[in-house]
Each structure stands twice: as C-alpha cells, then as structure tokens.
Coordinates of C-alpha atoms in Angstrom, one line a residue:
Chain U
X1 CA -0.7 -23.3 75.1
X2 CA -2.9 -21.5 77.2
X3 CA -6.3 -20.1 76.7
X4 CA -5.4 -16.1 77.0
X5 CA -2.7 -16.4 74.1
X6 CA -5.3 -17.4 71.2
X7 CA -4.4 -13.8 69.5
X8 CA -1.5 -14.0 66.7
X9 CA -0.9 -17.2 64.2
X10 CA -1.1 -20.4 64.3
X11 CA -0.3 -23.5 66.3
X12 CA 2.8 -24.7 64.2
X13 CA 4.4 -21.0 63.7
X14 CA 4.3 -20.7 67.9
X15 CA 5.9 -23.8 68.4
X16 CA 8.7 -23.3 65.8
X17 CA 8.9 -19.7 67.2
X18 CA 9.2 -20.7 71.3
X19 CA 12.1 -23.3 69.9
X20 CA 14.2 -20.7 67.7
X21 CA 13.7 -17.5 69.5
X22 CA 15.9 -18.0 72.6
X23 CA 18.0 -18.8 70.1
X24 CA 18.1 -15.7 67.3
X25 CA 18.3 -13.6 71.4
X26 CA 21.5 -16.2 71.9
X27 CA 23.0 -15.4 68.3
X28 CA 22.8 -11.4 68.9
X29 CA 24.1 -11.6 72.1
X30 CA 27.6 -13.7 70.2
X31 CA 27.5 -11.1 67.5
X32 CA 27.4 -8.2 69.7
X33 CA 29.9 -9.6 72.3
X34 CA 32.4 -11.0 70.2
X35 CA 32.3 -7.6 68.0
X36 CA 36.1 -6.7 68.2
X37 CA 37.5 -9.7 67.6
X38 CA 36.0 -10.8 64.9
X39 CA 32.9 -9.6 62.0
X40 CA 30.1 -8.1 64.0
X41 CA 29.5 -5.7 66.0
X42 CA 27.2 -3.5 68.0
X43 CA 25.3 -2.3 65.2
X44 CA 24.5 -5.9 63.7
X45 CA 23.7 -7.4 67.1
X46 CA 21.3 -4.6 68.3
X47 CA 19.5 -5.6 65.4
X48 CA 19.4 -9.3 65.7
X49 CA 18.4 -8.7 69.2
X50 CA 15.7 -6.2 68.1
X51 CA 14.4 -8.9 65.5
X52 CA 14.1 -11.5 67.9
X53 CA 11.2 -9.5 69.7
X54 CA 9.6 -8.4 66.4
X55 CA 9.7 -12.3 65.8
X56 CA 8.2 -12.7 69.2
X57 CA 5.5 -10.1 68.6
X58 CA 4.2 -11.2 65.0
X59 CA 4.1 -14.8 66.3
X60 CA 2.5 -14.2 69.8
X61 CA 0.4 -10.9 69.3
X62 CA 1.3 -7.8 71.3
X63 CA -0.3 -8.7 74.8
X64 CA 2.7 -11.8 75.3
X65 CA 5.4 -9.2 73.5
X66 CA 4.2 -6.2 76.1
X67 CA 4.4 -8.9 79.1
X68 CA 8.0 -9.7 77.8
X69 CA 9.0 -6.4 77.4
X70 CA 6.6 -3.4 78.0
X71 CA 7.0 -0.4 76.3
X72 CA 8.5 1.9 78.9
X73 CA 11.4 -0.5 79.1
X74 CA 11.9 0.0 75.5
X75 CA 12.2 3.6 75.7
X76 CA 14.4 3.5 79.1
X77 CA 16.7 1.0 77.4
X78 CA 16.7 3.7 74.5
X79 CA 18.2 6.2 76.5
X80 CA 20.0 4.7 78.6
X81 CA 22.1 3.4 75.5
X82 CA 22.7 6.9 74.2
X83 CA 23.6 8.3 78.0
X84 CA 25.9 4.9 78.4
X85 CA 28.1 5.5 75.2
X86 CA 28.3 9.8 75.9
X87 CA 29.4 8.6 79.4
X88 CA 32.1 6.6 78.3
X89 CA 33.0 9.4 75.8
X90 CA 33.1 11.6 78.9
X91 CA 34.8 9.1 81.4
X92 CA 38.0 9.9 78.9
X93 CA 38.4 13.6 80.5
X94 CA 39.6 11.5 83.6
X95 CA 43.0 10.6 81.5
X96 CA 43.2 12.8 79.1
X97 CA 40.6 14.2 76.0
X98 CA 37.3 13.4 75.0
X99 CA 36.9 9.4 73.7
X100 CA 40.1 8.6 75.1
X101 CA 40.7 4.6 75.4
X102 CA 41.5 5.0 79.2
X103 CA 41.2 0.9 79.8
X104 CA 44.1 -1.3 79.7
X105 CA 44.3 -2.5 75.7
X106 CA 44.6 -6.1 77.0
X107 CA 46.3 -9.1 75.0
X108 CA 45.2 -9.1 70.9
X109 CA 42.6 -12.2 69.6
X110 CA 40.9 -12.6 73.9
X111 CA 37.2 -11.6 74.6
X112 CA 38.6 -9.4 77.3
X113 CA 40.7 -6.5 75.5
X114 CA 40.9 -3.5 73.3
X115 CA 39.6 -1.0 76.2
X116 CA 36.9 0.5 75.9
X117 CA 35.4 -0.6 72.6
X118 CA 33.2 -3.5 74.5
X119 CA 31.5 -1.1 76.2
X120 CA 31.0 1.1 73.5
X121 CA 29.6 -2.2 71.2
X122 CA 27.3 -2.7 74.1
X123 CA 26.0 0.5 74.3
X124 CA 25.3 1.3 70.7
X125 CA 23.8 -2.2 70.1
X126 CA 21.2 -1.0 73.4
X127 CA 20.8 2.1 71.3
X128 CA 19.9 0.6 68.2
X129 CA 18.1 -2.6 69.0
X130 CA 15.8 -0.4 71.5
X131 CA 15.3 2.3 68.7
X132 CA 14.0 -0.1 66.1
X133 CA 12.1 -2.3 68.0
X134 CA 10.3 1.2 69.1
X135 CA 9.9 2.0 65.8
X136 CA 8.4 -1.3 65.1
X137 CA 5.9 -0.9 67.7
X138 CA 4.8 2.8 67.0
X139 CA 4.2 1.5 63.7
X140 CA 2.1 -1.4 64.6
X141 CA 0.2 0.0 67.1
X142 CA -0.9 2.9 64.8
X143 CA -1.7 -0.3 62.2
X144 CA -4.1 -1.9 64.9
X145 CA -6.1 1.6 65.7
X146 CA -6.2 2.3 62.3
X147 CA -8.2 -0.8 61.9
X148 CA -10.2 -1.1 65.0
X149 CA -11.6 2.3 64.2
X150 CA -13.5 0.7 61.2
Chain N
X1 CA 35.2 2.0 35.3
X2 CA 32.2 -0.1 34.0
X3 CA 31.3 -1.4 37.7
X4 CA 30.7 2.2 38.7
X5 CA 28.7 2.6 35.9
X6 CA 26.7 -0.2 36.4
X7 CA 26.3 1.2 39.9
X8 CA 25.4 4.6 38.2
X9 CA 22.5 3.2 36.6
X10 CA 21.0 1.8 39.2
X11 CA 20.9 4.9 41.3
X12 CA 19.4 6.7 38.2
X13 CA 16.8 3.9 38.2
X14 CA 16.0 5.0 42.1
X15 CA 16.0 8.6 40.7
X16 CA 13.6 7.9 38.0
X17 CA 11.6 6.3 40.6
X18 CA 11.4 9.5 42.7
X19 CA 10.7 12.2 39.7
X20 CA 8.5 10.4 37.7
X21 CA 5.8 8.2 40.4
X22 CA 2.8 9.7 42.0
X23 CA 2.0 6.9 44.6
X24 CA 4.5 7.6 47.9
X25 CA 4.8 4.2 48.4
X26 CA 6.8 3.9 44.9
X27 CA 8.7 7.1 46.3
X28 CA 9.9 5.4 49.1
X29 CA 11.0 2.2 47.0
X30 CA 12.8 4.7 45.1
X31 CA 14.4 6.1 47.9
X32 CA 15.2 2.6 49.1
X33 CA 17.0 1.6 45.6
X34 CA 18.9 5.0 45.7
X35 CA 20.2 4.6 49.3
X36 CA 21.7 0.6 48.3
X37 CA 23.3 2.5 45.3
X38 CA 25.1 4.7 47.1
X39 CA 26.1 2.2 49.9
X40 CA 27.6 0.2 46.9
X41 CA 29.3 2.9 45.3
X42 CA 31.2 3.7 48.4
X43 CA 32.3 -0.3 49.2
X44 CA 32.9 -0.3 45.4
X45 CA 35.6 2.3 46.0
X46 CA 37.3 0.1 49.0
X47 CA 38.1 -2.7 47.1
X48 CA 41.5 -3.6 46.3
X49 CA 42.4 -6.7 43.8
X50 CA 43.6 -10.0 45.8
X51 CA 42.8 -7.5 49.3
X52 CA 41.6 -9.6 52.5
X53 CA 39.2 -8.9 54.5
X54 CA 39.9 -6.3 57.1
X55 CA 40.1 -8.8 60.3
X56 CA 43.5 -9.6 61.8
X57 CA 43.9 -13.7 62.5
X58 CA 46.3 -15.2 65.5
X59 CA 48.5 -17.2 63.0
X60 CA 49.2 -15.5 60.0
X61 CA 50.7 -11.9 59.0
X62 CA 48.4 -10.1 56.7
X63 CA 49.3 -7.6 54.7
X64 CA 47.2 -6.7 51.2
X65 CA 43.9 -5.6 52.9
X66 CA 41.2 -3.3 51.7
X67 CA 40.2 -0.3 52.4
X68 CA 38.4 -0.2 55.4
X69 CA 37.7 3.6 55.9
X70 CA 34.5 3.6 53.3
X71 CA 33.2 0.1 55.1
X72 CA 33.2 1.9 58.7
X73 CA 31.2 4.8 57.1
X74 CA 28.9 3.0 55.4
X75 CA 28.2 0.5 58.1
X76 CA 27.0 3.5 60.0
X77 CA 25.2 4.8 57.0
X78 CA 23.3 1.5 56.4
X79 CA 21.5 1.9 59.9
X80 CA 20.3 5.4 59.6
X81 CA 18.7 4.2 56.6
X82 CA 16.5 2.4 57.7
X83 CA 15.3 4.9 60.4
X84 CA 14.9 7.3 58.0
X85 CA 12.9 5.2 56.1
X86 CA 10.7 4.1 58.6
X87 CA 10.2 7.7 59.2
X88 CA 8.7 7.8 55.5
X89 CA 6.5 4.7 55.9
X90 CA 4.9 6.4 59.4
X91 CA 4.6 9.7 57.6
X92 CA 2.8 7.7 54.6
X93 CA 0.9 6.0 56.6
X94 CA -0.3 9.3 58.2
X95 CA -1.4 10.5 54.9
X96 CA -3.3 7.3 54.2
X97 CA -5.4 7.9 57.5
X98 CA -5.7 10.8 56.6
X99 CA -6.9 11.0 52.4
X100 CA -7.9 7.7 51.9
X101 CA -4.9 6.9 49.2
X102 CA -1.4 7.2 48.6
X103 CA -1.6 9.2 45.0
X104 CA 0.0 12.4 45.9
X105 CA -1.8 14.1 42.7
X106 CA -5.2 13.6 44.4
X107 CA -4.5 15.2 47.9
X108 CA -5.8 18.4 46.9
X109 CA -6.1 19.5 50.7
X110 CA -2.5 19.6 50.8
X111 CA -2.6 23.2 49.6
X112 CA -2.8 26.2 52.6
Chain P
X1 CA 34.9 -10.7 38.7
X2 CA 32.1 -12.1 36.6
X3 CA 30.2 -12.7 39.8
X4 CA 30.5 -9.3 40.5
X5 CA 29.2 -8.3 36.9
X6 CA 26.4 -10.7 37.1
X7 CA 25.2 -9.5 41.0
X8 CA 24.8 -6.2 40.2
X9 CA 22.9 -6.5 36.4
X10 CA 20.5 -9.0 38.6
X11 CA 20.3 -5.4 41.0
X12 CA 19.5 -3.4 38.1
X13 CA 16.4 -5.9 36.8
X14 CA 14.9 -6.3 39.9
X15 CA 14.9 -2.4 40.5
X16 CA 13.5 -1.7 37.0
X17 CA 10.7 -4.6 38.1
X18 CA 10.0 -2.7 41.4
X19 CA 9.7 0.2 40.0
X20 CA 7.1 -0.8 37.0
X21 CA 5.0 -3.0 38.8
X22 CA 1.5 -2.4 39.5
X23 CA 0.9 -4.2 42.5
X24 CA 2.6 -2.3 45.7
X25 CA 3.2 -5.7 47.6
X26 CA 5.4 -7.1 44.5
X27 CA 7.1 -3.9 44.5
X28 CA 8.1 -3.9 48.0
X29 CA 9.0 -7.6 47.6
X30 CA 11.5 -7.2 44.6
X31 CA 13.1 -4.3 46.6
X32 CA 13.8 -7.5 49.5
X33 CA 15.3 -9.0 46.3
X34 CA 17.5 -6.0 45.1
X35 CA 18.8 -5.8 49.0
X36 CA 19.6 -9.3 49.7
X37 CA 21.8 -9.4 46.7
X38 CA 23.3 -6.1 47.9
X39 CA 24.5 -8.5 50.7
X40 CA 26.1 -10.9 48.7
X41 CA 27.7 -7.7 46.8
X42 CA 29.0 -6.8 50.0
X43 CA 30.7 -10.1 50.9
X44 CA 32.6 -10.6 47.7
X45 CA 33.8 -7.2 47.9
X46 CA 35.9 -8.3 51.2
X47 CA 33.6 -6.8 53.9
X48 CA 31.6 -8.5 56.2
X49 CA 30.5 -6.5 58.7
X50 CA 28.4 -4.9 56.2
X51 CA 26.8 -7.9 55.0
X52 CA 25.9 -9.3 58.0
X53 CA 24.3 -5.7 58.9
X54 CA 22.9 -5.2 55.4
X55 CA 21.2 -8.5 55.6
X56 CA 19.4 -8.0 58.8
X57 CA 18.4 -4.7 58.4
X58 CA 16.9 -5.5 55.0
X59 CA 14.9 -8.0 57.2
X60 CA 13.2 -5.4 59.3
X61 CA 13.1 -2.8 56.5
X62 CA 10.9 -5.7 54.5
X63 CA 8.9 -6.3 57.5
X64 CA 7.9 -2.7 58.1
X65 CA 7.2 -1.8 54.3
X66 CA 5.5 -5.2 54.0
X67 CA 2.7 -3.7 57.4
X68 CA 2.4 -0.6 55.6
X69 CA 0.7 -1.9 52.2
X70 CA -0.9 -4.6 53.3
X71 CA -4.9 -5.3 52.4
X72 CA -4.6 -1.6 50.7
X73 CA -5.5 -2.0 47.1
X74 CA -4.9 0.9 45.0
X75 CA -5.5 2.0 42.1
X76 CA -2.8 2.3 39.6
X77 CA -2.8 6.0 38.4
X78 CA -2.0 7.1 35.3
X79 CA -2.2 10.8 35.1
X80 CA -2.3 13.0 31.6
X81 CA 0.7 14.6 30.1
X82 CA 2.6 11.3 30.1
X83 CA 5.1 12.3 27.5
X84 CA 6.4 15.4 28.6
X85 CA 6.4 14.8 31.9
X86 CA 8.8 11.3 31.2
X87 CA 10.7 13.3 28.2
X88 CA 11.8 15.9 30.9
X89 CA 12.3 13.2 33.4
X90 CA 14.9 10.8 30.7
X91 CA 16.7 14.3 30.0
X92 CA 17.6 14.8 33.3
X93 CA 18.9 11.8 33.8
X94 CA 21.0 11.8 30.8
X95 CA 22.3 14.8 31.4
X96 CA 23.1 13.5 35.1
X97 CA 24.6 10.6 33.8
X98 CA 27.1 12.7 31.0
X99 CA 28.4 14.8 34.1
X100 CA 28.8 11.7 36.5
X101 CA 30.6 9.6 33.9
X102 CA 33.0 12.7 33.6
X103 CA 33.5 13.2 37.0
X104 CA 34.3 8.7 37.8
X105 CA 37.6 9.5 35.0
X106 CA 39.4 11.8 38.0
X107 CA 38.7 8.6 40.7
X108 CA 41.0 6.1 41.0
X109 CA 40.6 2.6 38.9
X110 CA 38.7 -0.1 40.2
X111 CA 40.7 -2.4 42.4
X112 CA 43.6 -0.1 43.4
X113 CA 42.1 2.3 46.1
X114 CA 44.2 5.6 47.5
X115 CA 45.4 4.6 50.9
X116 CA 46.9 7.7 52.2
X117 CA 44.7 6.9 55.5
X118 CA 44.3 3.4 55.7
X119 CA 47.7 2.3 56.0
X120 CA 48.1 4.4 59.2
X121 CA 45.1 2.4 60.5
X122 CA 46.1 -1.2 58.9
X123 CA 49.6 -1.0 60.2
X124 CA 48.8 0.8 63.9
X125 CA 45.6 -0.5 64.8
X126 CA 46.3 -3.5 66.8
X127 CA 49.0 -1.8 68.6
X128 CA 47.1 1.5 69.3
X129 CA 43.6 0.4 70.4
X130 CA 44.0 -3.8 70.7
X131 CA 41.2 -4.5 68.5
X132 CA 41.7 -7.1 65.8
X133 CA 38.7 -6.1 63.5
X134 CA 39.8 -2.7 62.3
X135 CA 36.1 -1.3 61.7
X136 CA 35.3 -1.7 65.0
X137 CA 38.4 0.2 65.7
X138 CA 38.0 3.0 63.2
X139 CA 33.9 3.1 64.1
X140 CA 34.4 3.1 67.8
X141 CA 38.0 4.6 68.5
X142 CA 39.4 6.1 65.4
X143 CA 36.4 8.5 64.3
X144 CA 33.8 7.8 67.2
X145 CA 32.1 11.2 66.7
X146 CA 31.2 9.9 63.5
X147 CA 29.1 7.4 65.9
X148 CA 28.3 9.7 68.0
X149 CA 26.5 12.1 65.2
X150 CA 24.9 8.6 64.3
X151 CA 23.2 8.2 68.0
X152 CA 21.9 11.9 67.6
X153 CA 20.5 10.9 63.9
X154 CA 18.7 7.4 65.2
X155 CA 17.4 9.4 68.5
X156 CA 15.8 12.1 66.0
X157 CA 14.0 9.5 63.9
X158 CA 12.9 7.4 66.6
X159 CA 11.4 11.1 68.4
X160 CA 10.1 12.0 64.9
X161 CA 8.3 8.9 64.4
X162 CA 6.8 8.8 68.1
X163 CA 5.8 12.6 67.6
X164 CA 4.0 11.9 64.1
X165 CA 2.6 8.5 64.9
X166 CA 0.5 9.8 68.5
X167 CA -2.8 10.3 69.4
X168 CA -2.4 13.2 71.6
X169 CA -4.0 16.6 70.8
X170 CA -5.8 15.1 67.6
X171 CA -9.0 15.1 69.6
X172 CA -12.0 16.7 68.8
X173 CA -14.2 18.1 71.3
X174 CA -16.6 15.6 73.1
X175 CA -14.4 12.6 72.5
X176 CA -12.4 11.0 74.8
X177 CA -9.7 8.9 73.7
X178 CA -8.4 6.4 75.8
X179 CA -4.3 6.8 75.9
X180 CA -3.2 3.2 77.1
X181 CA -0.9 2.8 74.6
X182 CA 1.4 6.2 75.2

C-alpha cells in the first residue's frame, strides 16, 4: 500500500476489496453477457458493474476511483450507451422498419444468437451502469464540499 | 384476493407516510415503500399456480409458464426507481444546504 | 403459499417500523429490510430477473439514502393539530381502501392470469427472435420503445441531478470558486 492512498478505510477492508472487486466487475460482465440465454440481463449487469466502482470508491477514496475511471469517461460512456442502442434501433431501416432484428437469429441455448438483442443488453447495461455510477458521484462530491466548507 | 390486499395495505402504509410526515427524508421512505408496492402488485398479477419460470431449457418442453408481460414492465420500472429517487435525495440534500433541516414546516422562505 | 403470506406481513411490519421511527438512519435501514424481502417475494413468484435486479438496485438505493442522513441529527418534530390532521389523513385512506377493494373483484383470481398476450409470446418467441429468456425478448425486441422511453427517463434524471447538484452560477460576487470537479 502506498503512501498517497492513506484517504478511505482501513487496512483490512482494502485488502478484502483489491481481492473481490475484479471479481463483482467479472460477475456483471457474466450477467450482462449471458442475458438472453438465461436470468439477467442488461439492466442487472449495468448495475453490478456500476457497484463495483462505488465499492472501489468507498474503499479507496475518490482520488484512486477518479484515476480508475475519471469522470468525463463516465459521462462519454453515458452517452454513448444511449446513442449505441438508438443506432441499432435505426440500423433496422436498412431491412425493413424501426427495431427490426436484422441479424441472423442464430441456433437457440448458444452465446452467439437471437440478433440483435446482445447488442442491445450491451448498450443499455453502458447506459445504466454509467448513469448510476454518475449519480453516485454527483451525490458524493456535493457530500464532500458540503463538508469542507465547515 | 387477500394477497392483493395485503399488498394494498402496504401501499397505504407508503401513503400514510407521504400525507401525514413533515421531515422529507420520511417522504422519500414513503415514496420508496409505495414504489415496492406497486412493483409487487404488478408480479402479483403474473403469477400463475404450478407456472415455471419464464426461461426456455435445452432438454425439456415447457409449457405452464407465467405471465411474463407484467415482469418485463416492471423490470424496467424498478430502474427508474431508483433514479427518481436519487433525484429526491439530491434535491433533499439541496434543501439541507440550504435551511439547515429537513422539517418542511420550518422552511418558511419557501414562500415567493 | 404460506411463505408468500408470511413474506409479505414481514413487508408490512418493517414498513409500519420505518415509518414510526425516530431516528432517520433506522428508518432508512428497515426500508433495506422491506426491499430485500421484496426480492425473495419476487423469486417465489417465478421471476428472476426481477430479483436479481431488485436486489442490486436496493444495494445502491441503501447506499445513497444511507450518505444522505448520515452525522445529521434532527430533531423529531411534532407539530400541533395532531388529531385532525391524522383523522383526515386515516379517512382518506379508508375511503381509498373501500374503492380499491371494489375495483380488485373485476381482476382476475390470484393464480390464474389473462393470457390473451402472453401465449403469442410463450409459444413464438424462440422461433421469432431466438432468445431463450422471453423478458429479454419482450424488453428488447417485442416492446423495445418501452426501453427506449426508459433511456429518455434515466438520461432526464441523471441531467436533473447534475443540473441541481452544480456549483455553477451560485456565486456571489468576489468569490471565486474553483470548478475542478465539473
């Protein structure tokens, strides 16, 4: 443990956190991936994902969470989930209407089917994982001046 | 019948929460409560007696599933949720900054 | 169905707790309590997608009403009028209840749902759109502007939030307020 990280809790919850967080960001990524096949999706896995940096920031303090992932990331990652899933909803007008499933359906029960609903997961779960975790840190931060101020 | 009135009462609890509390961090819990009652209400409608879960498996036909029209519209339902309630919390905090407590009876500069 | 019976009475005390309790911490804590059995709720009602997303959003939702009371102690107010204002508040909620409890006779019985729609989807869905969890196929094929309407909804709250929580053009005149977190 380096000197510049003393900010944030103690010795035991950073060593239980740099074991388990890699894997909570492992579990979300499963979740979100394996969302058509079986429970899941891109709304629970966007989450999980999101948690894992909120687990990351209460742990560390917000100078090793902003070196992770700084905040204009989050935001870019924010809209470029929403712009991601409309441009998939757009991509149908090449075969047809609006949403269309344009990809090949695939065989049932593999990782590699039912079109364009992967894509879609992936985008929504960059949506919502973003979103929160933005959230999050608006509502920290405001916490911290709040407090620095007195 | 008695499970959705079960599930009526506790979205009248929420509501009582709401009308009757003067501190806006109790609002928001009631807000909170109210939200899980209606969530419940709608999977409450779904279910079917001796249903399976909606989820096709490789080896075996399914047949008696539930309904899974309410599920999909409340699993979108359940993550707005929480943004709007985080939108509560920033705006209560705001207030906090602002008046130095969370009783909404005592913000007198609320007015004009 | 006892289970069921006894999940949702355990709901209804730990709402009544949250809602009577002084201290805002416990309040917010028994409202943790009230979701995560929502969760369980969920998965013996046959749906687990929404349990697995119920019980990790209840995670965050604790975690960001748990940063917004803490080391705030408050005093518990009790304002004048007390009868009247609860007599009107108990009457409205009877009365709510009366109508509701008329209106649930006209829905369906517990345990055998209306599945004008659902059988389209149940019977069609792996065929039509190769998905073998038929949520993700109604959420993202069937009814996906219902998902898109829910992008617009999360994008509003996350620009509301930003736009209430900022520091800029709050200043007064003669400060300077150093921006290195916008």
């Amino acid at each position: 443990m380096s000197k510049e990280h003393e900010s944030g809790m103690s010795v035991i919850v950073k060593t239980i956190t740099r074991l388990t967080v890699g894997l909570i960001f492992l579990f979300g990524i499963y979740i979100l991936v394996h969302g058509h096949v079986s429970p899941g999706g891109g709304f629970a896995g966007g989450v999980i994902i999101a948690l894992s940096f909120v687990h990351l920031m209460l742990a560390y303090g917000k100078e090793v969470s902003f070196k992770k992932l700084p905040r204009a990331v989050v935001h870019f990652f924010e809209s470029f989930g929403a712009l991601m899933f409309l441009g998939i909803a757009l991509l149908g007008f090449t075969s047809g209407y609006f949403f269309i499933n344009f990809i090949s359906k695939g065989q049932p029960f593999k990782l590699f089917s039912a079109g364009i609903i992967p894509l879609c997961n992936i985008a929504i779960s960059l949506k919502v994982g973003a979103g929160l975790f933005a959230i999050f840190l608006a509502l920290v931060l405001l916490k911290f001046e709040a407090e620095k101020r007195k | 019948m008695s499970v959705y009135l079960l599930c009526l009462v506790l979205f009248c609890v929420g509501l009582y929460c709401i009308l009757r509390k003067r501190n806006v961090i109790k609002i928001i819990v009631g807000v909170v409560i109210a939200e899980y009652a209606v969530n419940l209400f709608l999977a409450l409608v779904a279910y079917r007696f001796e249903g399976r879960a909606p989820i096709f498996s490789p080896d075996q036909k399914i047949l008696n599933m539930v309904d899974a029209l309410p599920q999909a519209l409340v699993l979108t339902a359940i993550v707005i949720s929480l943004a709007t309630t985080a939108l509560l919390v920033g705006i209560a905090m705001r207030i906090y900054e602002k008046y130095g407590t969370f009783d909404i009876t005592k913000i007198k500069e609320l007015k004009g | 169905m006892v289970d069921l019976y006894l999940l949702l009475i355990f709901m209804i005390i730990g709402a009544v707790i949250a809602v009577e309790v002084e201290d805002l911490l416990s309040a917010v804590v028994c409202v943790g309590t009230v979701g995560l059995a929502l969760s369980m709720i969920f998965l013996i009602l046959k749906a687990p997608d929404l349990a697995i997303t119920q019980i990790v959003v209840e995670i965050l939702c604790l975690i960001i009403l748990i940063r917004a009371t803490l080391k705030k102690d408050l005093p518990f107010s009790t304002s004048g009028r007390w009868l009247l204002n609860t007599g009107i508040t108990v009457g409205f909620i009877g009365i709510f209840l009366y109508v509701a409890s008329q209106a649930l006779k006209e829905l369906p019985a517990f345990g055998h749902p209306l599945m004008k729609v659902s059988e389209t989807y149940l019977t069609d869905a792996v065929k039509q759109t190769g998905a073998t969890n038929i949520v993700a196929s109604i959420i993202l094929d069937y009814r996906a502007y219902d998902t898109l309407g829910e992008a617009t909804v999360l994008f509003t709250a996350v620009i509301g939030i930003l736009a209430v929580v900022r520091r800029i053009g709050r200043k007064k005149q003669g400060e300077i307020i150093k921006e290195e977190d916008e």
